[in-house]
Amino acid sequence: MHPNTGWTLNPGAMTLNDLRAVWSSHSKLTLAAEAYPVIRTSAAAVEKIVAKGDAAYGINTGFGLLAKTRIPDARLEELQRNLILSHSVGTGELLSDAVVRLIVLMKVGSLARGFSGVRPLIIDTLIAIYNAGITPAIPAKGSVGASGDLAPLAHMSLAIMGVGQVRVDGKLVDAADALKAAGIEPVVLAAKEGLALINGTQTSTALALHGLFMAERLLEAGIVTGALSLDAAKGSDSPFDARVHEVRGQPGQIATAGMYRQLVAGSAIRASHLVGDERVQDPYSLRCQPQVMGAVMDLIKNVARTLLIEANAVTDNPLIFPETGEIISGGNFHAEPVAFAADTLALAIAEIGALSERRIALLIDATLSGLPPFLVGDPGVNSGFMIAHVTAAALASENKSLAHPASVDSLPTSANQEDHVSMATFAARRLDDMAHNTSVIVGIELLAAAQGVDFHRPLASSPYLEQVHAQLRRKVPFFDTDRFFAPDIEAAKQMVIKGELSAGCKELFASLYN
């Protein structure tokens, strides 16, 4: 992908780096030329079915429990338009531009594989609004993650019809006006096209990908802050010895132990207590970091594999197989793989925050850390990090509730035709709240660990960690006396959530993306 010149989408062959790039910024999109013959063949198969006159679900019948209702050919365009209008029932805040970009991209990729029976016009119009920076206004709530993400994808489809509102440059405008200004003609949907647009798992998958990319940043930041806390607490790096982890064999554990060894290598603080330290073992939140964060890393990589498959998948219904002329009703719209992936990711995000909160508690406790109580001089007059830890504890506890699996729930819909659903869309949507909670916790730990390192001056930490410390201190000064603390926490949170914390040691995390 080339952000300045755009990139070419090859249906079914998107990479995680492609998806990360679309999530992080907008660039022009072109569909590979070789996709068009397949798309046209698929659309022609639908036209042939209509001309033949046999009943085919979603082409010339009603939907869901109304599938037995035959629709006259003269009303097929009306059927598809009504489908989009009636299914546009979303509510809540609008999804972010980053998430909507992923939704549109994946819908284009899915339709362009040639199993959905839509004309090139539909795909080209989606690409046109994407390239024009026209973002469909999609409410976040209203999908159960089966029969497709019907409501959110219907709101996406309104945009190419010139109905409802869209965002342009962050402002809500009428879709019809936005299309006109961009020179894009609204589409009139033909047989099957409305159903192809709203069936699919693209919304839940986009939300889960958003959660995945946030989790990757949190994992990196959590490892960096954990290493800084180790030095602040004068912990031992012996538990990171490669031999310990090799005999267990867990790949994430082995990889993260190596990251910790490199992060703390060369620390003068560590060297200062190699001899004469009476402590035999550190608390688990320091000692067991590779075991916990390595397991988190393994979960994140497993989720990435599932979501990459789903991002390239064809998940609408029914599917057209042009080589035989068959139209087959199946259930690829059922988002159970995404729901399981999102629930797993919730566990990972919660545990990054839970471990970080325990290290904050350790650092502020003078009996455990050997540092001044609550990491501030003149304790009593100054409360220091006392209540910052309370904030971290509150958010860690909130994440425990949010981590409850969504995929184990199901409410039947459509008069029991859709009698088991995945709840994948909520499963994925709640990851953003969890990630923001964890980014605050890790941000508070960053502040606390940097404070602890400052109390050890003139001894220096390792080269990597001194770089992280300096990066923070350019934004947040040493906490010498009580002050308005919330801005400091917000600054540290932003460093975590934007991926800035690991920017100076990115090469250490290459194995996360392999």
mmCIF file with all atom_site columns, C-alpha atoms in Angstrom, residues 250-394:
data_model
loop_
_atom_site.group_PDB
_atom_site.id
_atom_site.type_symbol
_atom_site.label_atom_id
_atom_site.label_alt_id
_atom_site.label_comp_id
_atom_site.label_asym_id
_atom_site.label_entity_id
_atom_site.label_seq_id
_atom_site.pdbx_PDB_ins_code
_atom_site.Cartn_x
_atom_site.Cartn_y
_atom_site.Cartn_z
_atom_site.occupancy
_atom_site.B_iso_or_equiv
_atom_site.pdbx_formal_charge
_atom_site.auth_seq_id
_atom_site.auth_comp_id
_atom_site.auth_asym_id
_atom_site.auth_atom_id
_atom_site.pdbx_PDB_model_num
ATOM 1   C CA . GLN A 1 250 ? 4.951   -21.414 24.691  1.00 0.00 ? 250 GLN A CA 1
ATOM 2   C CA . PRO A 1 251 ? 5.887   -19.262 21.667  1.00 0.00 ? 251 PRO A CA 1
ATOM 3   C CA . GLY A 1 252 ? 4.511   -15.947 22.918  1.00 0.00 ? 252 GLY A CA 1
ATOM 4   C CA . GLN A 1 253 ? 6.178   -16.420 26.274  1.00 0.00 ? 253 GLN A CA 1
ATOM 5   C CA . ILE A 1 254 ? 9.538   -17.134 24.618  1.00 0.00 ? 254 ILE A CA 1
ATOM 6   C CA . ALA A 1 255 ? 9.181   -14.088 22.361  1.00 0.00 ? 255 ALA A CA 1
ATOM 7   C CA . THR A 1 256 ? 8.131   -11.636 25.070  1.00 0.00 ? 256 THR A CA 1
ATOM 8   C CA . ALA A 1 257 ? 10.848  -12.816 27.470  1.00 0.00 ? 257 ALA A CA 1
ATOM 9   C CA . GLY A 1 258 ? 13.325  -11.874 24.780  1.00 0.00 ? 258 GLY A CA 1
ATOM 10  C CA . MET A 1 259 ? 11.718  -8.441  24.518  1.00 0.00 ? 259 MET A CA 1
ATOM 11  C CA . TYR A 1 260 ? 12.048  -7.869  28.267  1.00 0.00 ? 260 TYR A CA 1
ATOM 12  C CA . ARG A 1 261 ? 15.688  -8.959  28.248  1.00 0.00 ? 261 ARG A CA 1
ATOM 13  C CA . GLN A 1 262 ? 16.494  -6.462  25.525  1.00 0.00 ? 262 GLN A CA 1
ATOM 14  C CA . LEU A 1 263 ? 14.471  -3.659  27.111  1.00 0.00 ? 263 LEU A CA 1
ATOM 15  C CA . VAL A 1 264 ? 16.315  -3.838  30.443  1.00 0.00 ? 264 VAL A CA 1
ATOM 16  C CA . ALA A 1 265 ? 19.781  -4.692  29.084  1.00 0.00 ? 265 ALA A CA 1
ATOM 17  C CA . GLY A 1 266 ? 22.477  -2.287  30.243  1.00 0.00 ? 266 GLY A CA 1
ATOM 18  C CA . SER A 1 267 ? 20.541  -0.775  33.144  1.00 0.00 ? 267 SER A CA 1
ATOM 19  C CA . ALA A 1 268 ? 22.748  0.760   35.822  1.00 0.00 ? 268 ALA A CA 1
ATOM 20  C CA . ILE A 1 269 ? 19.812  0.526   38.214  1.00 0.00 ? 269 ILE A CA 1
ATOM 21  C CA . ARG A 1 270 ? 19.774  -3.245  37.720  1.00 0.00 ? 270 ARG A CA 1
ATOM 22  C CA . ALA A 1 271 ? 23.531  -3.454  38.157  1.00 0.00 ? 271 ALA A CA 1
ATOM 23  C CA . SER A 1 272 ? 23.301  -1.558  41.448  1.00 0.00 ? 272 SER A CA 1
ATOM 24  C CA . HIS A 1 273 ? 21.430  -4.353  43.262  1.00 0.00 ? 273 HIS A CA 1
ATOM 25  C CA . LEU A 1 274 ? 22.926  -7.490  41.749  1.00 0.00 ? 274 LEU A CA 1
ATOM 26  C CA . VAL A 1 275 ? 24.829  -8.015  45.010  1.00 0.00 ? 275 VAL A CA 1
ATOM 27  C CA . GLY A 1 276 ? 23.377  -7.688  48.499  1.00 0.00 ? 276 GLY A CA 1
ATOM 28  C CA . ASP A 1 277 ? 19.689  -7.624  47.575  1.00 0.00 ? 277 ASP A CA 1
ATOM 29  C CA . GLU A 1 278 ? 17.867  -9.620  50.272  1.00 0.00 ? 278 GLU A CA 1
ATOM 30  C CA . ARG A 1 279 ? 14.808  -10.315 48.117  1.00 0.00 ? 279 ARG A CA 1
ATOM 31  C CA . VAL A 1 280 ? 14.634  -13.845 46.740  1.00 0.00 ? 280 VAL A CA 1
ATOM 32  C CA . GLN A 1 281 ? 11.712  -13.442 44.322  1.00 0.00 ? 281 GLN A CA 1
ATOM 33  C CA . ASP A 1 282 ? 9.710   -10.559 42.905  1.00 0.00 ? 282 ASP A CA 1
ATOM 34  C CA . PRO A 1 283 ? 5.890   -10.404 43.000  1.00 0.00 ? 283 PRO A CA 1
ATOM 35  C CA . TYR A 1 284 ? 4.165   -12.077 40.067  1.00 0.00 ? 284 TYR A CA 1
ATOM 36  C CA . SER A 1 285 ? 3.272   -8.789  38.355  1.00 0.00 ? 285 SER A CA 1
ATOM 37  C CA . LEU A 1 286 ? 7.004   -8.291  37.747  1.00 0.00 ? 286 LEU A CA 1
ATOM 38  C CA . ARG A 1 287 ? 8.289   -11.866 37.605  1.00 0.00 ? 287 ARG A CA 1
ATOM 39  C CA . CYS A 1 288 ? 5.549   -13.464 35.488  1.00 0.00 ? 288 CYS A CA 1
ATOM 40  C CA . GLN A 1 289 ? 5.312   -10.799 32.811  1.00 0.00 ? 289 GLN A CA 1
ATOM 41  C CA . PRO A 1 290 ? 6.473   -13.102 29.974  1.00 0.00 ? 290 PRO A CA 1
ATOM 42  C CA . GLN A 1 291 ? 3.999   -15.772 31.043  1.00 0.00 ? 291 GLN A CA 1
ATOM 43  C CA . VAL A 1 292 ? 1.055   -13.350 31.014  1.00 0.00 ? 292 VAL A CA 1
ATOM 44  C CA . MET A 1 293 ? 2.003   -11.016 28.181  1.00 0.00 ? 293 MET A CA 1
ATOM 45  C CA . GLY A 1 294 ? 3.249   -13.940 26.112  1.00 0.00 ? 294 GLY A CA 1
ATOM 46  C CA . ALA A 1 295 ? -0.140  -15.604 26.424  1.00 0.00 ? 295 ALA A CA 1
ATOM 47  C CA . VAL A 1 296 ? -1.736  -12.301 25.454  1.00 0.00 ? 296 VAL A CA 1
ATOM 48  C CA . MET A 1 297 ? 0.521   -12.137 22.414  1.00 0.00 ? 297 MET A CA 1
ATOM 49  C CA . ASP A 1 298 ? -0.490  -15.645 21.350  1.00 0.00 ? 298 ASP A CA 1
ATOM 50  C CA . LEU A 1 299 ? -4.182  -14.741 21.659  1.00 0.00 ? 299 LEU A CA 1
ATOM 51  C CA . ILE A 1 300 ? -3.707  -11.565 19.622  1.00 0.00 ? 300 ILE A CA 1
ATOM 52  C CA . LYS A 1 301 ? -1.924  -13.461 16.856  1.00 0.00 ? 301 LYS A CA 1
ATOM 53  C CA . ASN A 1 302 ? -4.656  -16.118 16.774  1.00 0.00 ? 302 ASN A CA 1
ATOM 54  C CA . VAL A 1 303 ? -7.318  -13.421 16.538  1.00 0.00 ? 303 VAL A CA 1
ATOM 55  C CA . ALA A 1 304 ? -5.383  -11.734 13.735  1.00 0.00 ? 304 ALA A CA 1
ATOM 56  C CA . ARG A 1 305 ? -5.446  -14.958 11.694  1.00 0.00 ? 305 ARG A CA 1
ATOM 57  C CA . THR A 1 306 ? -9.204  -15.368 12.122  1.00 0.00 ? 306 THR A CA 1
ATOM 58  C CA . LEU A 1 307 ? -9.994  -11.761 11.283  1.00 0.00 ? 307 LEU A CA 1
ATOM 59  C CA . LEU A 1 308 ? -7.764  -11.695 8.214   1.00 0.00 ? 308 LEU A CA 1
ATOM 60  C CA . ILE A 1 309 ? -9.626  -14.709 6.828   1.00 0.00 ? 309 ILE A CA 1
ATOM 61  C CA . GLU A 1 310 ? -12.939 -12.996 7.570   1.00 0.00 ? 310 GLU A CA 1
ATOM 62  C CA . ALA A 1 311 ? -11.819 -9.704  6.025   1.00 0.00 ? 311 ALA A CA 1
ATOM 63  C CA . ASN A 1 312 ? -11.251 -11.499 2.717   1.00 0.00 ? 312 ASN A CA 1
ATOM 64  C CA . ALA A 1 313 ? -14.334 -13.705 2.948   1.00 0.00 ? 313 ALA A CA 1
ATOM 65  C CA . VAL A 1 314 ? -17.609 -13.788 1.048   1.00 0.00 ? 314 VAL A CA 1
ATOM 66  C CA . THR A 1 315 ? -20.277 -13.650 3.753   1.00 0.00 ? 315 THR A CA 1
ATOM 67  C CA . ASP A 1 316 ? -23.551 -12.664 2.100   1.00 0.00 ? 316 ASP A CA 1
ATOM 68  C CA . ASN A 1 317 ? -26.448 -14.934 1.168   1.00 0.00 ? 317 ASN A CA 1
ATOM 69  C CA . PRO A 1 318 ? -27.518 -16.490 -1.100  1.00 0.00 ? 318 PRO A CA 1
ATOM 70  C CA . LEU A 1 319 ? -24.338 -17.101 -3.102  1.00 0.00 ? 319 LEU A CA 1
ATOM 71  C CA . ILE A 1 320 ? -24.110 -17.321 -6.880  1.00 0.00 ? 320 ILE A CA 1
ATOM 72  C CA . PHE A 1 321 ? -21.873 -19.942 -8.455  1.00 0.00 ? 321 PHE A CA 1
ATOM 73  C CA . PRO A 1 322 ? -21.740 -18.793 -12.091 1.00 0.00 ? 322 PRO A CA 1
ATOM 74  C CA . GLU A 1 323 ? -19.886 -21.840 -13.426 1.00 0.00 ? 323 GLU A CA 1
ATOM 75  C CA . THR A 1 324 ? -22.974 -23.982 -12.755 1.00 0.00 ? 324 THR A CA 1
ATOM 76  C CA . GLY A 1 325 ? -25.618 -21.265 -12.590 1.00 0.00 ? 325 GLY A CA 1
ATOM 77  C CA . GLU A 1 326 ? -26.566 -22.406 -9.106  1.00 0.00 ? 326 GLU A CA 1
ATOM 78  C CA . ILE A 1 327 ? -27.755 -20.107 -6.340  1.00 0.00 ? 327 ILE A CA 1
ATOM 79  C CA . ILE A 1 328 ? -27.228 -21.625 -2.903  1.00 0.00 ? 328 ILE A CA 1
ATOM 80  C CA . SER A 1 329 ? -28.640 -20.378 0.391   1.00 0.00 ? 329 SER A CA 1
ATOM 81  C CA . GLY A 1 330 ? -26.200 -20.856 3.241   1.00 0.00 ? 330 GLY A CA 1
ATOM 82  C CA . GLY A 1 331 ? -25.192 -19.109 6.435   1.00 0.00 ? 331 GLY A CA 1
ATOM 83  C CA . ASN A 1 332 ? -21.852 -17.374 5.906   1.00 0.00 ? 332 ASN A CA 1
ATOM 84  C CA . PHE A 1 333 ? -23.391 -14.237 7.402   1.00 0.00 ? 333 PHE A CA 1
ATOM 85  C CA . HIS A 1 334 ? -23.320 -15.887 10.843  1.00 0.00 ? 334 HIS A CA 1
ATOM 86  C CA . ALA A 1 335 ? -20.472 -14.083 12.598  1.00 0.00 ? 335 ALA A CA 1
ATOM 87  C CA . GLU A 1 336 ? -19.579 -16.705 15.208  1.00 0.00 ? 336 GLU A CA 1
ATOM 88  C CA . PRO A 1 337 ? -15.871 -16.732 14.221  1.00 0.00 ? 337 PRO A CA 1
ATOM 89  C CA . VAL A 1 338 ? -15.772 -12.959 14.716  1.00 0.00 ? 338 VAL A CA 1
ATOM 90  C CA . ALA A 1 339 ? -17.668 -13.178 18.002  1.00 0.00 ? 339 ALA A CA 1
ATOM 91  C CA . PHE A 1 340 ? -15.238 -15.751 19.392  1.00 0.00 ? 340 PHE A CA 1
ATOM 92  C CA . ALA A 1 341 ? -12.283 -13.692 18.162  1.00 0.00 ? 341 ALA A CA 1
ATOM 93  C CA . ALA A 1 342 ? -13.657 -10.521 19.761  1.00 0.00 ? 342 ALA A CA 1
ATOM 94  C CA . ASP A 1 343 ? -14.375 -12.283 23.057  1.00 0.00 ? 343 ASP A CA 1
ATOM 95  C CA . THR A 1 344 ? -10.841 -13.654 23.084  1.00 0.00 ? 344 THR A CA 1
ATOM 96  C CA . LEU A 1 345 ? -9.463  -10.195 22.348  1.00 0.00 ? 345 LEU A CA 1
ATOM 97  C CA . ALA A 1 346 ? -11.464 -8.806  25.261  1.00 0.00 ? 346 ALA A CA 1
ATOM 98  C CA . LEU A 1 347 ? -9.658  -11.205 27.586  1.00 0.00 ? 347 LEU A CA 1
ATOM 99  C CA . ALA A 1 348 ? -6.294  -10.079 26.224  1.00 0.00 ? 348 ALA A CA 1
ATOM 100 C CA . ILE A 1 349 ? -7.083  -6.359  26.585  1.00 0.00 ? 349 ILE A CA 1
ATOM 101 C CA . ALA A 1 350 ? -8.431  -6.851  30.103  1.00 0.00 ? 350 ALA A CA 1
ATOM 102 C CA . GLU A 1 351 ? -5.350  -8.801  31.217  1.00 0.00 ? 351 GLU A CA 1
ATOM 103 C CA . ILE A 1 352 ? -2.911  -6.199  29.895  1.00 0.00 ? 352 ILE A CA 1
ATOM 104 C CA . GLY A 1 353 ? -4.689  -3.664  32.096  1.00 0.00 ? 353 GLY A CA 1
ATOM 105 C CA . ALA A 1 354 ? -5.074  -6.002  35.064  1.00 0.00 ? 354 ALA A CA 1
ATOM 106 C CA . LEU A 1 355 ? -1.352  -6.774  35.215  1.00 0.00 ? 355 LEU A CA 1
ATOM 107 C CA . SER A 1 356 ? -0.468  -3.108  34.764  1.00 0.00 ? 356 SER A CA 1
ATOM 108 C CA . GLU A 1 357 ? -2.769  -2.090  37.634  1.00 0.00 ? 357 GLU A CA 1
ATOM 109 C CA . ARG A 1 358 ? -1.012  -4.553  39.940  1.00 0.00 ? 358 ARG A CA 1
ATOM 110 C CA . ARG A 1 359 ? 2.351   -3.010  39.122  1.00 0.00 ? 359 ARG A CA 1
ATOM 111 C CA . ILE A 1 360 ? 1.017   0.476   39.922  1.00 0.00 ? 360 ILE A CA 1
ATOM 112 C CA . ALA A 1 361 ? -0.163  -0.859  43.291  1.00 0.00 ? 361 ALA A CA 1
ATOM 113 C CA . LEU A 1 362 ? 3.292   -2.326  43.872  1.00 0.00 ? 362 LEU A CA 1
ATOM 114 C CA . LEU A 1 363 ? 5.124   0.897   42.990  1.00 0.00 ? 363 LEU A CA 1
ATOM 115 C CA . ILE A 1 364 ? 3.090   3.119   45.320  1.00 0.00 ? 364 ILE A CA 1
ATOM 116 C CA . ASP A 1 365 ? 3.499   0.689   48.246  1.00 0.00 ? 365 ASP A CA 1
ATOM 117 C CA . ALA A 1 366 ? 6.778   1.621   49.935  1.00 0.00 ? 366 ALA A CA 1
ATOM 118 C CA . THR A 1 367 ? 6.995   -1.734  51.709  1.00 0.00 ? 367 THR A CA 1
ATOM 119 C CA . LEU A 1 368 ? 7.109   -3.537  48.342  1.00 0.00 ? 368 LEU A CA 1
ATOM 120 C CA . SER A 1 369 ? 8.894   -1.063  46.076  1.00 0.00 ? 369 SER A CA 1
ATOM 121 C CA . GLY A 1 370 ? 11.356  0.600   48.432  1.00 0.00 ? 370 GLY A CA 1
ATOM 122 C CA . LEU A 1 371 ? 10.270  3.903   46.899  1.00 0.00 ? 371 LEU A CA 1
ATOM 123 C CA . PRO A 1 372 ? 8.722   6.889   48.736  1.00 0.00 ? 372 PRO A CA 1
ATOM 124 C CA . PRO A 1 373 ? 5.074   6.259   49.712  1.00 0.00 ? 373 PRO A CA 1
ATOM 125 C CA . PHE A 1 374 ? 2.777   7.033   46.789  1.00 0.00 ? 374 PHE A CA 1
ATOM 126 C CA . LEU A 1 375 ? 5.832   8.080   44.753  1.00 0.00 ? 375 LEU A CA 1
ATOM 127 C CA . VAL A 1 376 ? 6.022   11.637  46.052  1.00 0.00 ? 376 VAL A CA 1
ATOM 128 C CA . GLY A 1 377 ? 8.169   13.616  48.478  1.00 0.00 ? 377 GLY A CA 1
ATOM 129 C CA . ASP A 1 378 ? 6.641   14.893  51.718  1.00 0.00 ? 378 ASP A CA 1
ATOM 130 C CA . PRO A 1 379 ? 3.851   12.272  51.803  1.00 0.00 ? 379 PRO A CA 1
ATOM 131 C CA . GLY A 1 380 ? 0.899   13.304  53.885  1.00 0.00 ? 380 GLY A CA 1
ATOM 132 C CA . VAL A 1 381 ? 0.907   16.855  52.630  1.00 0.00 ? 381 VAL A CA 1
ATOM 133 C CA . ASN A 1 382 ? 1.123   15.311  49.154  1.00 0.00 ? 382 ASN A CA 1
ATOM 134 C CA . SER A 1 383 ? -1.079  12.386  48.101  1.00 0.00 ? 383 SER A CA 1
ATOM 135 C CA . GLY A 1 384 ? 0.998   11.682  44.993  1.00 0.00 ? 384 GLY A CA 1
ATOM 136 C CA . PHE A 1 385 ? -0.173  8.678   43.000  1.00 0.00 ? 385 PHE A CA 1
ATOM 137 C CA . MET A 1 386 ? -2.682  7.468   45.616  1.00 0.00 ? 386 MET A CA 1
ATOM 138 C CA . ILE A 1 387 ? -5.849  8.319   43.685  1.00 0.00 ? 387 ILE A CA 1
ATOM 139 C CA . ALA A 1 388 ? -4.327  7.784   40.241  1.00 0.00 ? 388 ALA A CA 1
ATOM 140 C CA . HIS A 1 389 ? -4.092  4.156   41.326  1.00 0.00 ? 389 HIS A CA 1
ATOM 141 C CA . VAL A 1 390 ? -7.766  4.254   42.320  1.00 0.00 ? 390 VAL A CA 1
ATOM 142 C CA . THR A 1 391 ? -8.599  5.342   38.766  1.00 0.00 ? 391 THR A CA 1
ATOM 143 C CA . ALA A 1 392 ? -6.558  2.443   37.404  1.00 0.00 ? 392 ALA A CA 1
ATOM 144 C CA . ALA A 1 393 ? -8.338  0.028   39.744  1.00 0.00 ? 393 ALA A CA 1
ATOM 145 C CA . ALA A 1 394 ? -11.745 1.354   38.704  1.00 0.00 ? 394 ALA A CA 1
#
